[in-house]
Amino acid sequence: MNTDPASVAYETVNKAIEEGYDVAIIDTAGRLHTKVNLMQELTKIRRSIDKRLPNAPHEVLLVLDATTGQNAIEQATHFTAATAVSALALTKLDGSAKGGVVIGISDQFKVPIKYIGVGEGIEQLQIFNKRAFVDSLFE
Ligand SMILES: Nc1nc2c(ncn2[C@@H]2O[C@H](COP(=O)(O)OP(=O)(O)OP(=O)(O)O)[C@@H](O)[C@H]2O)c(=O)[nH]1
Ligand SMILES: [Mg+2]
């Protein structure tokens, strides 16, 4: 609390390097793309991480809630402008028929879909399978 998120990210990477961890995951708190200062914070977090470990982060996941439908496109526009995104995760496909929007996003922003969420259990966060996904759209 009351600490700059970018410096928390820097300390995280620093600790991971010093203690020899293989992976460090930085999970940012949810933010509305309309909050300019929070979007700028993402850019700053990336810069801080890169300062401690050049070329890091090695993966940046944008997690989109499938139930938001077309609003996900608006979110992707702003997030990819604030920081380079390397892959998408699409959650809540169990509660929505709107998951098809992610195909447009993936095509428009040239970002692959890596994970999908189909429920709240850990085993329900799954690796994206494009064939199964397309089949499910036509069921
Ligand atoms: N039904 C369903 N629920 C999900 C899925 N993914 C996440 N949830 C639920 O959605 C709620 C929010 O999930 P979080 O992981 O906290 O979402 P978040 O994006 O990290 O939220 P913030 O950090 O607050 O922005 C939790 O109750 C999750 O269990 C999914 O694929 N299907
Ligand atoms: Mg969260």
GROMACS .gro file of N, CA and C and ligand atoms in nm:
model
  450
    1MET      N    1   0.084  -0.119   0.000
    1MET     CA    2   0.000   0.000   0.000
    1MET      C    3   0.088   0.124   0.000
    2ASN      N    4   0.043   0.228  -0.068
    2ASN     CA    5   0.112   0.357  -0.073
    2ASN      C    6   0.253   0.348  -0.131
    3THR      N    7   0.278   0.248  -0.213
    3THR     CA    8   0.408   0.236  -0.278
    3THR      C    9   0.385   0.246  -0.429
    4ASP      N   10   0.481   0.304  -0.498
    4ASP     CA   11   0.470   0.318  -0.642
    4ASP      C   12   0.476   0.180  -0.708
    5PRO      N   13   0.372   0.143  -0.785
    5PRO     CA   14   0.369   0.010  -0.848
    5PRO      C   15   0.494  -0.020  -0.932
    6ALA      N   16   0.548   0.083  -0.998
    6ALA     CA   17   0.667   0.060  -1.081
    6ALA      C   18   0.787   0.021  -0.995
    7SER      N   19   0.795   0.076  -0.875
    7SER     CA   20   0.908   0.039  -0.790
    7SER      C   21   0.887  -0.099  -0.728
    8VAL      N   22   0.761  -0.136  -0.705
    8VAL     CA   23   0.732  -0.272  -0.656
    8VAL      C   24   0.774  -0.372  -0.764
    9ALA      N   25   0.744  -0.339  -0.890
    9ALA     CA   26   0.781  -0.427  -1.002
    9ALA      C   27   0.934  -0.439  -1.011
   10TYR      N   28   1.003  -0.328  -0.995
   10TYR     CA   29   1.149  -0.328  -1.000
   10TYR      C   30   1.206  -0.418  -0.889
   11GLU      N   31   1.154  -0.401  -0.769
   11GLU     CA   32   1.201  -0.481  -0.654
   11GLU      C   33   1.172  -0.630  -0.674
   12THR      N   34   1.061  -0.659  -0.737
   12THR     CA   35   1.022  -0.799  -0.764
   12THR      C   36   1.126  -0.865  -0.854
   13VAL      N   37   1.159  -0.795  -0.963
   13VAL     CA   38   1.256  -0.850  -1.059
   13VAL      C   39   1.394  -0.859  -0.993
   14ASN      N   40   1.428  -0.759  -0.915
   14ASN     CA   41   1.556  -0.759  -0.845
   14ASN      C   42   1.568  -0.880  -0.751
   15LYS      N   43   1.463  -0.905  -0.674
   15LYS     CA   44   1.462  -1.018  -0.582
   15LYS      C   45   1.470  -1.151  -0.658
   16ALA      N   46   1.395  -1.160  -0.768
   16ALA     CA   47   1.395  -1.283  -0.848
   16ALA      C   48   1.536  -1.312  -0.901
   17ILE      N   49   1.605  -1.208  -0.945
   17ILE     CA   50   1.740  -1.227  -0.998
   17ILE      C   51   1.836  -1.265  -0.885
   18GLU      N   52   1.831  -1.189  -0.777
   18GLU     CA   53   1.924  -1.215  -0.667
   18GLU      C   54   1.905  -1.351  -0.603
   19GLU      N   55   1.782  -1.399  -0.600
   19GLU     CA   56   1.756  -1.527  -0.536
   19GLU      C   57   1.742  -1.642  -0.636
   20GLY      N   58   1.768  -1.612  -0.762
   20GLY     CA   59   1.775  -1.717  -0.863
   20GLY      C   60   1.644  -1.783  -0.904
   21TYR      N   61   1.535  -1.707  -0.903
   21TYR     CA   62   1.409  -1.765  -0.948
   21TYR      C   63   1.408  -1.777  -1.100
   22ASP      N   64   1.334  -1.875  -1.151
   22ASP     CA   65   1.321  -1.893  -1.296
   22ASP      C   66   1.220  -1.794  -1.355
   23VAL      N   67   1.116  -1.767  -1.278
   23VAL     CA   68   1.005  -1.687  -1.330
   23VAL      C   69   0.959  -1.585  -1.226
   24ALA      N   70   0.931  -1.465  -1.270
   24ALA     CA   71   0.866  -1.365  -1.184
   24ALA      C   72   0.740  -1.320  -1.258
   25ILE      N   73   0.628  -1.324  -1.187
   25ILE     CA   74   0.501  -1.282  -1.248
   25ILE      C   75   0.456  -1.152  -1.180
   26ILE      N   76   0.429  -1.051  -1.260
   26ILE     CA   77   0.380  -0.925  -1.206
   26ILE      C   78   0.236  -0.908  -1.253
   27ASP      N   79   0.145  -0.914  -1.158
   27ASP     CA   80   0.002  -0.909  -1.187
   27ASP      C   81  -0.049  -0.770  -1.151
   28THR      N   82  -0.076  -0.688  -1.251
   28THR     CA   83  -0.123  -0.553  -1.221
   28THR      C   84  -0.268  -0.555  -1.177
   29ALA      N   85  -0.306  -0.461  -1.094
   29ALA     CA   86  -0.444  -0.450  -1.050
   29ALA      C   87  -0.529  -0.405  -1.169
   30GLY      N   88  -0.655  -0.446  -1.168
   30GLY     CA   89  -0.744  -0.411  -1.277
   30GLY      C   90  -0.754  -0.260  -1.294
   31ARG      N   91  -0.768  -0.217  -1.418
   31ARG     CA   92  -0.776  -0.073  -1.445
   31ARG      C   93  -0.867  -0.047  -1.563
   32LEU      N   94  -0.933   0.066  -1.559
   32LEU     CA   95  -1.016   0.107  -1.672
   32LEU      C   96  -0.926   0.178  -1.772
   33HIS      N   97  -0.945   0.146  -1.902
   33HIS     CA   98  -0.861   0.209  -2.003
   33HIS      C   99  -0.888   0.358  -2.017
   34THR      N  100  -0.995   0.405  -1.954
   34THR     CA  101  -1.026   0.548  -1.960
   34THR      C  102  -0.947   0.629  -1.857
   35LYS      N  103  -0.882   0.559  -1.763
   35LYS     CA  104  -0.803   0.628  -1.661
   35LYS      C  105  -0.660   0.644  -1.712
   36VAL      N  106  -0.634   0.763  -1.769
   36VAL     CA  107  -0.507   0.789  -1.835
   36VAL      C  108  -0.386   0.765  -1.745
   37ASN      N  109  -0.394   0.810  -1.620
   37ASN     CA  110  -0.278   0.792  -1.530
   37ASN      C  111  -0.247   0.646  -1.504
   38LEU      N  112  -0.353   0.563  -1.497
   38LEU     CA  113  -0.330   0.419  -1.473
   38LEU      C  114  -0.271   0.352  -1.597
   39MET      N  115  -0.310   0.401  -1.714
   39MET     CA  116  -0.253   0.346  -1.837
   39MET      C  117  -0.105   0.385  -1.847
   40GLN      N  118  -0.074   0.508  -1.808
   40GLN     CA  119   0.067   0.552  -1.812
   40GLN      C  120   0.151   0.471  -1.712
   41GLU      N  121   0.085   0.429  -1.605
   41GLU     CA  122   0.154   0.349  -1.504
   41GLU      C  123   0.205   0.218  -1.564
   42LEU      N  124   0.128   0.161  -1.657
   42LEU     CA  125   0.170   0.036  -1.724
   42LEU      C  126   0.300   0.058  -1.800
   43THR      N  127   0.306   0.172  -1.870
   43THR     CA  128   0.426   0.205  -1.947
   43THR      C  129   0.545   0.218  -1.852
   44LYS      N  130   0.521   0.281  -1.739
   44LYS     CA  131   0.627   0.303  -1.640
   44LYS      C  132   0.672   0.171  -1.576
   45ILE      N  133   0.578   0.082  -1.551
   45ILE     CA  134   0.612  -0.049  -1.493
   45ILE      C  135   0.706  -0.124  -1.587
   46ARG      N  136   0.673  -0.120  -1.717
   46ARG     CA  137   0.759  -0.188  -1.815
   46ARG      C  138   0.900  -0.127  -1.815
   47ARG      N  139   0.908   0.004  -1.812
   47ARG     CA  140   1.040   0.071  -1.811
   47ARG      C  141   1.122   0.032  -1.689
   48SER      N  142   1.057   0.023  -1.574
   48SER     CA  143   1.127  -0.012  -1.450
   48SER      C  144   1.182  -0.154  -1.455
   49ILE      N  145   1.102  -0.245  -1.509
   49ILE     CA  146   1.144  -0.385  -1.518
   49ILE      C  147   1.265  -0.396  -1.611
   50ASP      N  148   1.256  -0.325  -1.723
   50ASP     CA  149   1.362  -0.329  -1.824
   50ASP      C  150   1.493  -0.271  -1.770
   51LYS      N  151   1.480  -0.180  -1.676
   51LYS     CA  152   1.599  -0.117  -1.616
   51LYS      C  153   1.680  -0.222  -1.538
   52ARG      N  154   1.610  -0.312  -1.471
   52ARG     CA  155   1.678  -0.414  -1.390
   52ARG      C  156   1.719  -0.534  -1.474
   53LEU      N  157   1.635  -0.566  -1.575
   53LEU     CA  158   1.661  -0.682  -1.661
   53LEU      C  159   1.632  -0.642  -1.806
   54PRO      N  160   1.735  -0.599  -1.880
   54PRO     CA  161   1.712  -0.554  -2.017
   54PRO      C  162   1.634  -0.657  -2.100
   55ASN      N  163   1.540  -0.607  -2.178
   55ASN     CA  164   1.450  -0.688  -2.262
   55ASN      C  165   1.337  -0.757  -2.186
   56ALA      N  166   1.333  -0.744  -2.055
   56ALA     CA  167   1.218  -0.794  -1.980
   56ALA      C  168   1.112  -0.684  -1.981
   57PRO      N  169   0.984  -0.716  -1.965
   57PRO     CA  170   0.927  -0.849  -1.946
   57PRO      C  171   0.928  -0.932  -2.075
   58HIS      N  172   0.938  -1.063  -2.059
   58HIS     CA  173   0.946  -1.151  -2.175
   58HIS      C  174   0.809  -1.191  -2.228
   59GLU      N  175   0.708  -1.165  -2.148
   59GLU     CA  176   0.571  -1.192  -2.191
   59GLU      C  177   0.481  -1.088  -2.124
   60VAL      N  178   0.390  -1.029  -2.201
   60VAL     CA  179   0.289  -0.940  -2.142
   60VAL      C  180   0.153  -0.990  -2.187
   61LEU      N  181   0.075  -1.036  -2.091
   61LEU     CA  182  -0.057  -1.091  -2.121
   61LEU      C  183  -0.165  -0.987  -2.095
   62LEU      N  184  -0.252  -0.968  -2.192
   62LEU     CA  185  -0.370  -0.884  -2.171
   62LEU      C  186  -0.486  -0.980  -2.147
   63VAL      N  187  -0.548  -0.970  -2.030
   63VAL     CA  188  -0.660  -1.058  -1.996
   63VAL      C  189  -0.790  -0.986  -2.026
   64LEU      N  190  -0.870  -1.044  -2.115
   64LEU     CA  191  -0.998  -0.984  -2.153
   64LEU      C  192  -1.113  -1.072  -2.110
   65ASP      N  193  -1.217  -1.006  -2.059
   65ASP     CA  194  -1.337  -1.075  -2.015
   65ASP      C  195  -1.431  -1.088  -2.137
   66ALA      N  196  -1.458  -1.210  -2.176
   66ALA     CA  197  -1.537  -1.234  -2.298
   66ALA      C  198  -1.678  -1.175  -2.288
   67THR      N  199  -1.730  -1.160  -2.167
   67THR     CA  200  -1.868  -1.111  -2.153
   67THR      C  201  -1.880  -0.963  -2.190
   68THR      N  202  -1.767  -0.893  -2.204
   68THR     CA  203  -1.774  -0.750  -2.240
   68THR      C  204  -1.793  -0.732  -2.391
   69GLY      N  205  -1.785  -0.839  -2.468
   69GLY     CA  206  -1.812  -0.830  -2.612
   69GLY      C  207  -1.726  -0.727  -2.683
   70GLN      N  208  -1.792  -0.638  -2.758
   70GLN     CA  209  -1.720  -0.539  -2.840
   70GLN      C  210  -1.635  -0.443  -2.757
   71ASN      N  211  -1.668  -0.426  -2.631
   71ASN     CA  212  -1.590  -0.337  -2.545
   71ASN      C  213  -1.445  -0.386  -2.532
   72ALA      N  214  -1.426  -0.516  -2.554
   72ALA     CA  215  -1.292  -0.573  -2.545
   72ALA      C  216  -1.201  -0.512  -2.651
   73ILE      N  217  -1.256  -0.473  -2.766
   73ILE     CA  218  -1.178  -0.412  -2.874
   73ILE      C  219  -1.125  -0.276  -2.829
   74GLU      N  220  -1.212  -0.202  -2.764
   74GLU     CA  221  -1.175  -0.071  -2.710
   74GLU      C  222  -1.062  -0.087  -2.608
   75GLN      N  223  -1.076  -0.187  -2.522
   75GLN     CA  224  -0.973  -0.213  -2.421
   75GLN      C  225  -0.841  -0.251  -2.486
   76ALA      N  226  -0.848  -0.338  -2.586
   76ALA     CA  227  -0.725  -0.382  -2.652
   76ALA      C  228  -0.653  -0.265  -2.719
   77THR      N  229  -0.730  -0.173  -2.776
   77THR     CA  230  -0.672  -0.055  -2.842
   77THR      C  231  -0.589   0.026  -2.742
   78HIS      N  232  -0.646   0.052  -2.626
   78HIS     CA  233  -0.578   0.134  -2.527
   78HIS      C  234  -0.462   0.063  -2.460
   79PHE      N  235  -0.480  -0.065  -2.430
   79PHE     CA  236  -0.372  -0.138  -2.363
   79PHE      C  237  -0.252  -0.158  -2.455
   80THR      N  238  -0.278  -0.188  -2.582
   80THR     CA  239  -0.165  -0.209  -2.671
   80THR      C  240  -0.094  -0.078  -2.702
   81ALA      N  241  -0.166   0.034  -2.685
   81ALA     CA  242  -0.102   0.165  -2.704
   81ALA      C  243  -0.013   0.198  -2.584
   82ALA      N  244  -0.054   0.155  -2.465
   82ALA     CA  245   0.020   0.187  -2.343
   82ALA      C  246   0.143   0.098  -2.326
   83THR      N  247   0.132  -0.026  -2.370
   83THR     CA  248   0.246  -0.117  -2.355
   83THR      C  249   0.232  -0.231  -2.456
   84ALA      N  250   0.344  -0.278  -2.508
   84ALA     CA  251   0.337  -0.387  -2.606
   84ALA      C  252   0.282  -0.512  -2.537
   85VAL      N  253   0.183  -0.573  -2.599
   85VAL     CA  254   0.119  -0.694  -2.545
   85VAL      C  255   0.164  -0.812  -2.631
   86SER      N  256   0.209  -0.921  -2.568
   86SER     CA  257   0.258  -1.033  -2.649
   86SER      C  258   0.156  -1.145  -2.666
   87ALA      N  259   0.056  -1.151  -2.579
   87ALA     CA  260  -0.046  -1.256  -2.593
   87ALA      C  261  -0.173  -1.216  -2.520
   88LEU      N  262  -0.282  -1.281  -2.559
   88LEU     CA  263  -0.412  -1.256  -2.495
   88LEU      C  264  -0.459  -1.376  -2.415
   89ALA      N  265  -0.533  -1.348  -2.308
   89ALA     CA  266  -0.604  -1.452  -2.236
   89ALA      C  267  -0.750  -1.406  -2.237
   90LEU      N  268  -0.840  -1.495  -2.271
   90LEU     CA  269  -0.983  -1.462  -2.282
   90LEU      C  270  -1.058  -1.541  -2.176
   91THR      N  271  -1.111  -1.471  -2.078
   91THR     CA  272  -1.179  -1.541  -1.968
   91THR      C  273  -1.331  -1.536  -1.982
   92LYS      N  274  -1.394  -1.617  -1.901
   92LYS     CA  275  -1.541  -1.623  -1.889
   92LYS      C  276  -1.611  -1.668  -2.018
   93LEU      N  277  -1.544  -1.754  -2.091
   93LEU     CA  278  -1.608  -1.809  -2.211
   93LEU      C  279  -1.723  -1.902  -2.174
   94ASP      N  280  -1.725  -1.948  -2.047
   94ASP     CA  281  -1.834  -2.034  -2.002
   94ASP      C  282  -1.965  -1.957  -1.991
   95GLY      N  283  -1.956  -1.827  -1.967
   95GLY     CA  284  -2.078  -1.752  -1.943
   95GLY      C  285  -2.117  -1.662  -2.058
   96SER      N  286  -2.062  -1.687  -2.175
   96SER     CA  287  -2.083  -1.591  -2.283
   96SER      C  288  -2.084  -1.653  -2.422
   97ALA      N  289  -2.163  -1.591  -2.509
   97ALA     CA  290  -2.162  -1.634  -2.648
   97ALA      C  291  -2.086  -1.531  -2.730
   98LYS      N  292  -2.017  -1.439  -2.661
   98LYS     CA  293  -1.952  -1.326  -2.729
   98LYS      C  294  -1.804  -1.346  -2.753
   99GLY      N  295  -1.754  -1.464  -2.724
   99GLY     CA  296  -1.609  -1.488  -2.735
   99GLY      C  297  -1.551  -1.465  -2.873
  100GLY      N  298  -1.637  -1.467  -2.975
  100GLY     CA  299  -1.592  -1.449  -3.112
  100GLY      C  300  -1.519  -1.318  -3.135
  101VAL      N  301  -1.542  -1.220  -3.050
  101VAL     CA  302  -1.479  -1.089  -3.065
  101VAL      C  303  -1.327  -1.098  -3.059
  102VAL      N  304  -1.278  -1.198  -2.991
  102VAL     CA  305  -1.134  -1.210  -2.974
  102VAL      C  306  -1.063  -1.244  -3.106
  103ILE      N  307  -1.136  -1.302  -3.200
  103ILE     CA  308  -1.075  -1.332  -3.331
  103ILE      C  309  -1.040  -1.201  -3.401
  104GLY      N  310  -1.133  -1.104  -3.395
  104GLY     CA  311  -1.109  -0.974  -3.453
  104GLY      C  312  -0.993  -0.904  -3.385
  105ILE      N  313  -0.986  -0.915  -3.254
  105ILE     CA  314  -0.878  -0.850  -3.178
  105ILE      C  315  -0.744  -0.910  -3.215
  106SER      N  316  -0.740  -1.041  -3.218
  106SER     CA  317  -0.615  -1.111  -3.248
  106SER      C  318  -0.566  -1.072  -3.388
  107ASP      N  319  -0.660  -1.060  -3.482
  107ASP     CA  320  -0.627  -1.026  -3.620
  107ASP      C  321  -0.582  -0.880  -3.631
  108GLN      N  322  -0.659  -0.791  -3.569
  108GLN     CA  323  -0.633  -0.647  -3.577
  108GLN      C  324  -0.502  -0.607  -3.508
  109PHE      N  325  -0.476  -0.667  -3.394
  109PHE     CA  326  -0.359  -0.626  -3.316
  109PHE      C  327  -0.241  -0.721  -3.331
  110LYS      N  328  -0.259  -0.825  -3.411
  110LYS     CA  329  -0.152  -0.922  -3.436
  110LYS      C  330  -0.097  -0.980  -3.305
  111VAL      N  331  -0.187  -1.013  -3.216
  111VAL     CA  332  -0.149  -1.072  -3.088
  111VAL      C  333  -0.216  -1.209  -3.078
  112PRO      N  334  -0.141  -1.315  -3.054
  112PRO     CA  335  -0.203  -1.447  -3.045
  112PRO      C  336  -0.279  -1.469  -2.913
  113ILE      N  337  -0.379  -1.555  -2.919
  113ILE     CA  338  -0.451  -1.593  -2.798
  113ILE      C  339  -0.378  -1.712  -2.738
  114LYS      N  340  -0.343  -1.703  -2.611
  114LYS     CA  341  -0.268  -1.812  -2.548
  114LYS      C  342  -0.351  -1.894  -2.451
  115TYR      N  343  -0.437  -1.824  -2.374
  115TYR     CA  344  -0.515  -1.894  -2.271
  115TYR      C  345  -0.661  -1.856  -2.279
  116ILE      N  346  -0.747  -1.950  -2.237
  116ILE     CA  347  -0.889  -1.919  -2.223
  116ILE      C  348  -0.936  -1.965  -2.085
  117GLY      N  349  -1.034  -1.894  -2.033
  117GLY     CA  350  -1.095  -1.931  -1.905
  117GLY      C  351  -1.235  -1.981  -1.932
  118VAL      N  352  -1.267  -2.099  -1.878
  118VAL     CA  353  -1.401  -2.154  -1.899
  118VAL      C  354  -1.469  -2.186  -1.765
  119GLY      N  355  -1.421  -2.123  -1.658
  119GLY     CA  356  -1.477  -2.146  -1.527
  119GLY      C  357  -1.382  -2.093  -1.421
  120GLU      N  358  -1.421  -2.107  -1.294
  120GLU     CA  359  -1.341  -2.049  -1.186
  120GLU      C  360  -1.228  -2.138  -1.134
  121GLY      N  361  -1.234  -2.268  -1.169
  121GLY     CA  362  -1.132  -2.360  -1.119
  121GLY      C  363  -0.999  -2.342  -1.192
  122ILE      N  364  -0.890  -2.378  -1.125
  122ILE     CA  365  -0.758  -2.360  -1.187
  122ILE      C  366  -0.744  -2.442  -1.316
  123GLU      N  367  -0.807  -2.561  -1.318
  123GLU     CA  368  -0.800  -2.645  -1.438
  123GLU      C  369  -0.888  -2.589  -1.551
  124GLN      N  370  -0.964  -2.485  -1.518
  124GLN     CA  371  -1.050  -2.423  -1.620
  124GLN      C  372  -0.983  -2.303  -1.687
  125LEU      N  373  -0.857  -2.279  -1.650
  125LEU     CA  374  -0.776  -2.185  -1.727
  125LEU      C  375  -0.696  -2.275  -1.820
  126GLN      N  376  -0.726  -2.268  -1.949
  126GLN     CA  377  -0.671  -2.366  -2.043
  126GLN      C  378  -0.590  -2.302  -2.155
  127ILE      N  379  -0.504  -2.383  -2.212
  127ILE     CA  380  -0.429  -2.339  -2.329
  127ILE      C  381  -0.529  -2.328  -2.445
  128PHE      N  382  -0.521  -2.219  -2.517
  128PHE     CA  383  -0.614  -2.197  -2.628
  128PHE      C  384  -0.588  -2.293  -2.743
  129ASN      N  385  -0.698  -2.353  -2.790
  129ASN     CA  386  -0.691  -2.444  -2.904
  129ASN      C  387  -0.782  -2.387  -3.013
  130LYS      N  388  -0.721  -2.335  -3.119
  130LYS     CA  389  -0.802  -2.261  -3.218
  130LYS      C  390  -0.909  -2.347  -3.286
  131ARG      N  391  -0.877  -2.473  -3.313
  131ARG     CA  392  -0.975  -2.558  -3.380
  131ARG      C  393  -1.098  -2.581  -3.292
  132ALA      N  394  -1.072  -2.612  -3.164
  132ALA     CA  395  -1.183  -2.637  -3.071
  132ALA      C  396  -1.265  -2.509  -3.053
  133PHE      N  397  -1.196  -2.394  -3.053
  133PHE     CA  398  -1.266  -2.266  -3.033
  133PHE      C  399  -1.358  -2.237  -3.152
  134VAL      N  400  -1.308  -2.252  -3.272
  134VAL     CA  401  -1.390  -2.227  -3.391
  134VAL      C  402  -1.507  -2.324  -3.396
  135ASP      N  403  -1.481  -2.451  -3.365
  135ASP     CA  404  -1.589  -2.550  -3.363
  135ASP      C  405  -1.699  -2.507  -3.267
  136SER      N  406  -1.659  -2.456  -3.149
  136SER     CA  407  -1.757  -2.420  -3.046
  136SER      C  408  -1.844  -2.302  -3.091
  137LEU      N  409  -1.791  -2.216  -3.179
  137LEU     CA  410  -1.868  -2.102  -3.229
  137LEU      C  411  -1.984  -2.146  -3.317
  138PHE      N  412  -1.969  -2.263  -3.377
  138PHE     CA  413  -2.072  -2.311  -3.470
  138PHE      C  414  -2.161  -2.419  -3.409
  139GLU      N  415  -2.143  -2.445  -3.279
  139GLU     CA  416  -2.224  -2.548  -3.216
  139GLU      C  417  -2.369  -2.504  -3.201
  140LIG     N1  418  -1.709  -1.821  -1.472
  140LIG     C1  419  -1.583  -1.777  -1.480
  140LIG     N2  420  -1.536  -1.699  -1.382
  140LIG     C2  421  -1.408  -1.656  -1.393
  140LIG     C3  422  -1.324  -1.690  -1.504
  140LIG     N3  423  -1.204  -1.630  -1.486
  140LIG     C4  424  -1.213  -1.563  -1.370
  140LIG     N4  425  -1.335  -1.579  -1.312
  140LIG     C5  426  -1.385  -1.522  -1.187
  140LIG     O1  427  -1.394  -1.382  -1.201
  140LIG     C6  428  -1.365  -1.316  -1.078
  140LIG     C7  429  -1.254  -1.213  -1.098
  140LIG     O2  430  -1.133  -1.281  -1.130
  140LIG     P1  431  -0.993  -1.219  -1.100
  140LIG     O3  432  -0.889  -1.318  -1.137
  140LIG     O4  433  -0.988  -1.162  -0.963
  140LIG     O5  434  -0.993  -1.099  -1.206
  140LIG     P2  435  -0.887  -0.983  -1.223
  140LIG     O6  436  -0.895  -0.941  -1.364
  140LIG     O7  437  -0.755  -1.024  -1.170
  140LIG     O8  438  -0.949  -0.868  -1.132
  140LIG     P3  439  -0.872  -0.739  -1.079
  140LIG     O9  440  -0.735  -0.779  -1.037
  140LIG    O10  441  -0.957  -0.693  -0.965
  140LIG    O11  442  -0.875  -0.646  -1.193
  140LIG     C8  443  -1.327  -1.427  -0.980
  140LIG    O12  444  -1.439  -1.459  -0.903
  140LIG     C9  445  -1.288  -1.543  -1.071
  140LIG    O13  446  -1.309  -1.669  -1.012
  140LIG    C10  447  -1.379  -1.772  -1.608
  140LIG    O14  448  -1.316  -1.806  -1.708
  140LIG     N5  449  -1.510  -1.814  -1.589
  141MG      MG  450  -0.629  -0.942  -1.039
   0.00000   0.00000   0.00000
